[in-house]
PDB file of C-alpha atoms in Angstrom:
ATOM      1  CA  UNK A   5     -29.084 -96.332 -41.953  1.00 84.00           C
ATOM      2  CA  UNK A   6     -25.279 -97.204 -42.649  1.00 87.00           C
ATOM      3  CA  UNK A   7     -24.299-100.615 -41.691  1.00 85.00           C
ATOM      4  CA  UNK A   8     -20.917-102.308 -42.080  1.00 85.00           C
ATOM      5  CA  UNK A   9     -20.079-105.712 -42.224  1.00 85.00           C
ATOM      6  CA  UNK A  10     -16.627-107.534 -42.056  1.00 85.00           C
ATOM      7  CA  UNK A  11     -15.793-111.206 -43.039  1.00 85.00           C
ATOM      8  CA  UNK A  12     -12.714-113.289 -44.226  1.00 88.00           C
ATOM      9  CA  UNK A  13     -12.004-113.660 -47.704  1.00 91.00           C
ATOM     10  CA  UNK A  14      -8.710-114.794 -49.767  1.00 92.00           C
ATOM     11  CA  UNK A  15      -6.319-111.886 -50.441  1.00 92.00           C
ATOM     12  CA  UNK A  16      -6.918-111.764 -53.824  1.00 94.00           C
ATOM     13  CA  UNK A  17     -11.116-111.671 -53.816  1.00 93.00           C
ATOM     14  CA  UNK A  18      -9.901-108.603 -51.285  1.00 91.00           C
ATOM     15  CA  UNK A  19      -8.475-107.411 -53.895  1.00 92.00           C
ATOM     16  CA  UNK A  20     -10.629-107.866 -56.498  1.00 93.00           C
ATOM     17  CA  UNK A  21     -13.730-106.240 -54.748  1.00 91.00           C
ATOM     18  CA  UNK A  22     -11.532-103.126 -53.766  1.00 90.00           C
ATOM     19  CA  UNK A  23     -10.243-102.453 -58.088  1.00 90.00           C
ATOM     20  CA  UNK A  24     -14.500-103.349 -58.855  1.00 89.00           C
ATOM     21  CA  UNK A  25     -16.186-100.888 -56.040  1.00 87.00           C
ATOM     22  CA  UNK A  26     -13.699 -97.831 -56.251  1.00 80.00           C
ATOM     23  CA  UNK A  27     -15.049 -95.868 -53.294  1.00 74.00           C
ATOM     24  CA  UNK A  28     -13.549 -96.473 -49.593  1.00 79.00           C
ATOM     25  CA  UNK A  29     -14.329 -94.753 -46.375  1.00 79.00           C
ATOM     26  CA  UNK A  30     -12.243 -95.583 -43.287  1.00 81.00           C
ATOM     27  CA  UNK A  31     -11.290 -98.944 -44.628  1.00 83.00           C
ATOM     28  CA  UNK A  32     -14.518 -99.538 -45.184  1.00 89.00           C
ATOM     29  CA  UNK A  33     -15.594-100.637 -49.563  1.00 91.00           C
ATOM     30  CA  UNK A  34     -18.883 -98.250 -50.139  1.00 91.00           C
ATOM     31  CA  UNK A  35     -21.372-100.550 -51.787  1.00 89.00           C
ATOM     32  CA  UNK A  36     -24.141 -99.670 -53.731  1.00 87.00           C
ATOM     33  CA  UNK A  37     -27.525-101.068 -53.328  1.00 84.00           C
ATOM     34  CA  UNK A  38     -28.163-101.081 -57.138  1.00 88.00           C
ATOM     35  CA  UNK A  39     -24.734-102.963 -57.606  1.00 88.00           C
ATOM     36  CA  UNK A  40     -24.350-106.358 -57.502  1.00 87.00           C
ATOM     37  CA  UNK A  41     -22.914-107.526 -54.352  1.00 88.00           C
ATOM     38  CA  UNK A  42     -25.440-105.008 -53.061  1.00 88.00           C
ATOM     39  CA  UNK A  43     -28.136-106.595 -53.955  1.00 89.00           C
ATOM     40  CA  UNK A  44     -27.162-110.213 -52.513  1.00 87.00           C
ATOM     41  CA  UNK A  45     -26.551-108.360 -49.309  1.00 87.00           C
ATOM     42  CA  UNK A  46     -30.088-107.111 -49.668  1.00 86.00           C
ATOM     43  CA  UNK A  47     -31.272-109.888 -50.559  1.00 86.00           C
ATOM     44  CA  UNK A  48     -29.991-112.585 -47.549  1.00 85.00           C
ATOM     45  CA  UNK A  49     -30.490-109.886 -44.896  1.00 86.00           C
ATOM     46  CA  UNK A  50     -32.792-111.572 -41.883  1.00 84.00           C
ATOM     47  CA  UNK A  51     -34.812-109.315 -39.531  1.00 84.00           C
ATOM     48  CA  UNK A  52     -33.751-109.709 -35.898  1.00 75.00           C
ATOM     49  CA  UNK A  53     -33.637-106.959 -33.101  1.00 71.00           C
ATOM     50  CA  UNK A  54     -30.574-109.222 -32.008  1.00 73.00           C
ATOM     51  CA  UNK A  55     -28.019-109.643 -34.289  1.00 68.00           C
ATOM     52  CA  UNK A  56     -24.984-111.840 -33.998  1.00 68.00           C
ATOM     53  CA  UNK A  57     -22.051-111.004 -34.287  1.00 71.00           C
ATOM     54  CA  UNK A  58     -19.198-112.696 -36.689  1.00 70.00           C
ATOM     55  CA  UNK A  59     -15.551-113.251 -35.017  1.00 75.00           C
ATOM     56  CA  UNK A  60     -13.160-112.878 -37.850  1.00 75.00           C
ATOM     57  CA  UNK A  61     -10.322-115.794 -37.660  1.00 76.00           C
ATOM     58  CA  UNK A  62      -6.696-114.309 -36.810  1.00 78.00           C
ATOM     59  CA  UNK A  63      -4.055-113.871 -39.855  1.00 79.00           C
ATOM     60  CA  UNK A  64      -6.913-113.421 -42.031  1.00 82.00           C
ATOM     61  CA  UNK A  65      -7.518-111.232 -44.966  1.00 88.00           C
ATOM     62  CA  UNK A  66     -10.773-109.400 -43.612  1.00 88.00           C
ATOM     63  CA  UNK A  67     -13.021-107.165 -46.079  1.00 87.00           C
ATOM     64  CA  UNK A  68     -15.234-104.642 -44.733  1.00 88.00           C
ATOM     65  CA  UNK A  69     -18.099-103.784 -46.831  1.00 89.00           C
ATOM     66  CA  UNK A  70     -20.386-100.554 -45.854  1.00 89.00           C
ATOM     67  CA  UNK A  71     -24.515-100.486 -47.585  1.00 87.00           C
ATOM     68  CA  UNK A  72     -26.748 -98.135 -46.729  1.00 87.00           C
ATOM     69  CA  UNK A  73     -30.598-100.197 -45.335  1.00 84.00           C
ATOM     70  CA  UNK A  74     -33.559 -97.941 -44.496  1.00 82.00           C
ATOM     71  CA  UNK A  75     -34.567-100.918 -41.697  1.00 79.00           C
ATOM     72  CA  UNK A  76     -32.819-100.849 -38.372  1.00 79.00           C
ATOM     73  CA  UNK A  77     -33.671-104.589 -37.177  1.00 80.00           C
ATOM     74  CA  UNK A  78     -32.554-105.918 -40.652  1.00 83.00           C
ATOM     75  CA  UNK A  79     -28.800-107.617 -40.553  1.00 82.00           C
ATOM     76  CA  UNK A  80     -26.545-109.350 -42.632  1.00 84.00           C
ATOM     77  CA  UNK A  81     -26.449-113.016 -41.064  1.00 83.00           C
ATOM     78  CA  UNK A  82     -23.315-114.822 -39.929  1.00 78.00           C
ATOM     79  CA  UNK A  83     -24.179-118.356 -41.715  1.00 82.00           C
ATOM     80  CA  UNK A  84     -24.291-116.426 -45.140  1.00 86.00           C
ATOM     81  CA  UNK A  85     -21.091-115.191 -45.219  1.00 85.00           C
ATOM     82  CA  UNK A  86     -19.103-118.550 -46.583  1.00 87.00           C
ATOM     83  CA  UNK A  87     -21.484-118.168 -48.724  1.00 89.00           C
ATOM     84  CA  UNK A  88     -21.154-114.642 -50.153  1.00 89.00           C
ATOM     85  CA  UNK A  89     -17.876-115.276 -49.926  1.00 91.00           C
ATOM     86  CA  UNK A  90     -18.259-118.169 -52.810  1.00 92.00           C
ATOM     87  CA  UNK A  91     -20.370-115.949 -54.915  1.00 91.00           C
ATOM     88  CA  UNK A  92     -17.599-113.517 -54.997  1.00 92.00           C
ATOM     89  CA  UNK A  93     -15.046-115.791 -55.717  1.00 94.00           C
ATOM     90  CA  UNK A  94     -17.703-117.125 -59.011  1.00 94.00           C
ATOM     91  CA  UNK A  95     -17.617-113.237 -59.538  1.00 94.00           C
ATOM     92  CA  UNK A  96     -13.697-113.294 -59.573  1.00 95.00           C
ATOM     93  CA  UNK A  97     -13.684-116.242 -62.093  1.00 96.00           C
ATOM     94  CA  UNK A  98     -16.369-115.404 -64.540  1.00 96.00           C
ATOM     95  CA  UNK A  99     -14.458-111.864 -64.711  1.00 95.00           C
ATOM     96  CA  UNK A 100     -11.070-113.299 -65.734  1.00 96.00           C
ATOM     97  CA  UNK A 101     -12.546-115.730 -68.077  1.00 96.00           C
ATOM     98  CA  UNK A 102     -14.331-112.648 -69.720  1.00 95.00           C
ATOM     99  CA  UNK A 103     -11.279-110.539 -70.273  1.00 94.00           C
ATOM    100  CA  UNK A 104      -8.780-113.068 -70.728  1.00 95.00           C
ATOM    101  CA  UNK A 105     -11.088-114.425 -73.460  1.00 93.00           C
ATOM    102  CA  UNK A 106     -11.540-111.561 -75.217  1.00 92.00           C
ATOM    103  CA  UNK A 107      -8.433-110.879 -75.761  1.00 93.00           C
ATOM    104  CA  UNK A 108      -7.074-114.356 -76.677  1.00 91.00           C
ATOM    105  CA  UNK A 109      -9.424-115.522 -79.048  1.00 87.00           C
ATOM    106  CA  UNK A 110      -8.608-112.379 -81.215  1.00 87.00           C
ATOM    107  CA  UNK A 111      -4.515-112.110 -80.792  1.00 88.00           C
ATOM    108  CA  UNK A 112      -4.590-116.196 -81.988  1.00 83.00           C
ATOM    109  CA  UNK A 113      -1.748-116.761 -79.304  1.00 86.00           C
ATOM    110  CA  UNK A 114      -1.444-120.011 -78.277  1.00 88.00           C
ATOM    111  CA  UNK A 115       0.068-119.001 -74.385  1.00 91.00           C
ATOM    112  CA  UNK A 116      -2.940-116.815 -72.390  1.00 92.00           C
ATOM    113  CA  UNK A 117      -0.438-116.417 -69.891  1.00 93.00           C
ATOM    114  CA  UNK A 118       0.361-112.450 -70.202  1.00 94.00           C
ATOM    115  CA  UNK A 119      -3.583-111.972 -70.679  1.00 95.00           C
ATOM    116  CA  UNK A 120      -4.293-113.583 -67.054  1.00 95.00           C
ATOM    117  CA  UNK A 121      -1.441-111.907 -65.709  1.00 95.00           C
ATOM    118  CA  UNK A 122      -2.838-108.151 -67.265  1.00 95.00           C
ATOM    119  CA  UNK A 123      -6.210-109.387 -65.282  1.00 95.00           C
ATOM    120  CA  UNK A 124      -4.241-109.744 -62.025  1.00 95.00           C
ATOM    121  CA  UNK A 125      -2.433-106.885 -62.335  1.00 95.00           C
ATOM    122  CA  UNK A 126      -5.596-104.185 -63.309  1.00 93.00           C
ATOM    123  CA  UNK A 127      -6.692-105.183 -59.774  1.00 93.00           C
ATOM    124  CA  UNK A 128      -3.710-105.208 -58.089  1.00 92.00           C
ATOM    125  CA  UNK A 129      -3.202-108.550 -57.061  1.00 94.00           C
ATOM    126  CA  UNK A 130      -0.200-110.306 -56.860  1.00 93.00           C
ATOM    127  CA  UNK A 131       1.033-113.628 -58.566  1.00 92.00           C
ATOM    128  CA  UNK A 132       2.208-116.535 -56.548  1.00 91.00           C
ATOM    129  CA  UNK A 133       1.976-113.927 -53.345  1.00 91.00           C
ATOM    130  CA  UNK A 134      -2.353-113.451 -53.339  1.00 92.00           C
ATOM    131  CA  UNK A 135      -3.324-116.480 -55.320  1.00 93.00           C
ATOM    132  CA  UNK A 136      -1.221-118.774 -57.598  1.00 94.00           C
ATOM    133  CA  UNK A 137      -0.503-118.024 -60.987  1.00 94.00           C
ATOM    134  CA  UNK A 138      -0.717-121.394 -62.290  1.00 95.00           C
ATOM    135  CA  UNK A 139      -4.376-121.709 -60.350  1.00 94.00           C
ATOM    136  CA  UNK A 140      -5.599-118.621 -61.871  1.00 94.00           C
ATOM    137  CA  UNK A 141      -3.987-120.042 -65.605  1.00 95.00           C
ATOM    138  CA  UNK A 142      -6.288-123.103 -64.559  1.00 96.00           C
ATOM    139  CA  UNK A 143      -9.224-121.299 -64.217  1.00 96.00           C
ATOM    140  CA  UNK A 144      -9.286-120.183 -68.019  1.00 95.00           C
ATOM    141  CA  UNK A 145      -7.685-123.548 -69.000  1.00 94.00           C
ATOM    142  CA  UNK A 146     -11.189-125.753 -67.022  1.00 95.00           C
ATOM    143  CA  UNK A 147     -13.254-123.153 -68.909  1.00 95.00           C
ATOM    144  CA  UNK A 148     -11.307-124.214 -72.700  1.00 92.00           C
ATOM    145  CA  UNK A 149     -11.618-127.865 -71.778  1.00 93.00           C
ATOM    146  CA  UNK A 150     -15.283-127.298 -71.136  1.00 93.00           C
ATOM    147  CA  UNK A 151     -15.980-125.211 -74.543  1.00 91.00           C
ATOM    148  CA  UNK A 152     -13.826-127.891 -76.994  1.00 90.00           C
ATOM    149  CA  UNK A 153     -15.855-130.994 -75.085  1.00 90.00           C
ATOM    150  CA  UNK A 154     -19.159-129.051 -75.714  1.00 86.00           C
ATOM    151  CA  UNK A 155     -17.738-128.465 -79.129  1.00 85.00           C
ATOM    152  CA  UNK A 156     -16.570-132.118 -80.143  1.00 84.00           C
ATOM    153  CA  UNK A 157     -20.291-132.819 -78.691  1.00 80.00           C
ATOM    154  CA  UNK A 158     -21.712-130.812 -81.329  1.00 78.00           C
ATOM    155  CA  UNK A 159     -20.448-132.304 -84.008  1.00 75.00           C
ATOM    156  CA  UNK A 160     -20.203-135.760 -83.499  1.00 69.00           C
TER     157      UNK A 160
END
């Protein structure tokens, strides 16, 4: 059985989940259940013959995410969704730190600027419009100033 579900999310974890999971149906992002956001779907879905429904807040960014469940009383629950909503933004970070550190440690350039704004740009989100530039710079900055503490740790 098909089932959809629709929550709010920032514009650019919209975004983000749309350039990851290419395939759309009627607005609707087609998500594996091998995949990863498939499986936490799978895996906080409750059993009830009565689901609830979640009310979307105006002016919002909504996504709509379509899985495929063989059980017709299982549902995705309305309390969970802050919460995948979180994991997805973790998703969004560890991604750019990934990329953007790949390529920085080997060019030996001492602005990552361009490198976070290739991320942005490969998904199709927009700086200082979908998210901030200088909060997605920050996110790769709090991950350096974790690595050289751990490092001046070491070696002390």
């Amino acid at each position: 059985m098909i089932k959809k579900v629709e929550f709010a999310v920032p514009p650019h974890l919209k975004k983000f989940i749309e350039g990851t999971y290419l395939t759309q149906e009627k607005g609707f992002i087609k998500i594996g259940k091998r995949s990863h956001l498939g499986r936490l779907i799978q895996f906080v879905q409750k059993v009830d013959p009565y689901p609830k429904k979640y009310k979307v807040p105006e002016n919002s960014t909504v996504l709509k995410l379509q899985y495929y469940d063989e059980s017709y009383s299982t549902y995705f629950p309305v309390e969970k969704a802050k919460e995948l909503c979180e994991l997805i933004d973790a998703e969004f970070r560890r991604e750019l730190i990934c990329e953007v550190r790949s390529v920085h440690e080997y060019s030996r350039v001492i602005d990552y600027t361009p490198f976070v704004r290739r991320f942005l740009d490969r998904y199709g989100i927009i700086p200082d419009v979908d998210i901030e530039m200088e909060t997605a710079r920050k996110i790769y900055r709090d991950y350096l100033a974790k690595i050289s503490k751990e490092f001046q740790k070491t070696f002390r």
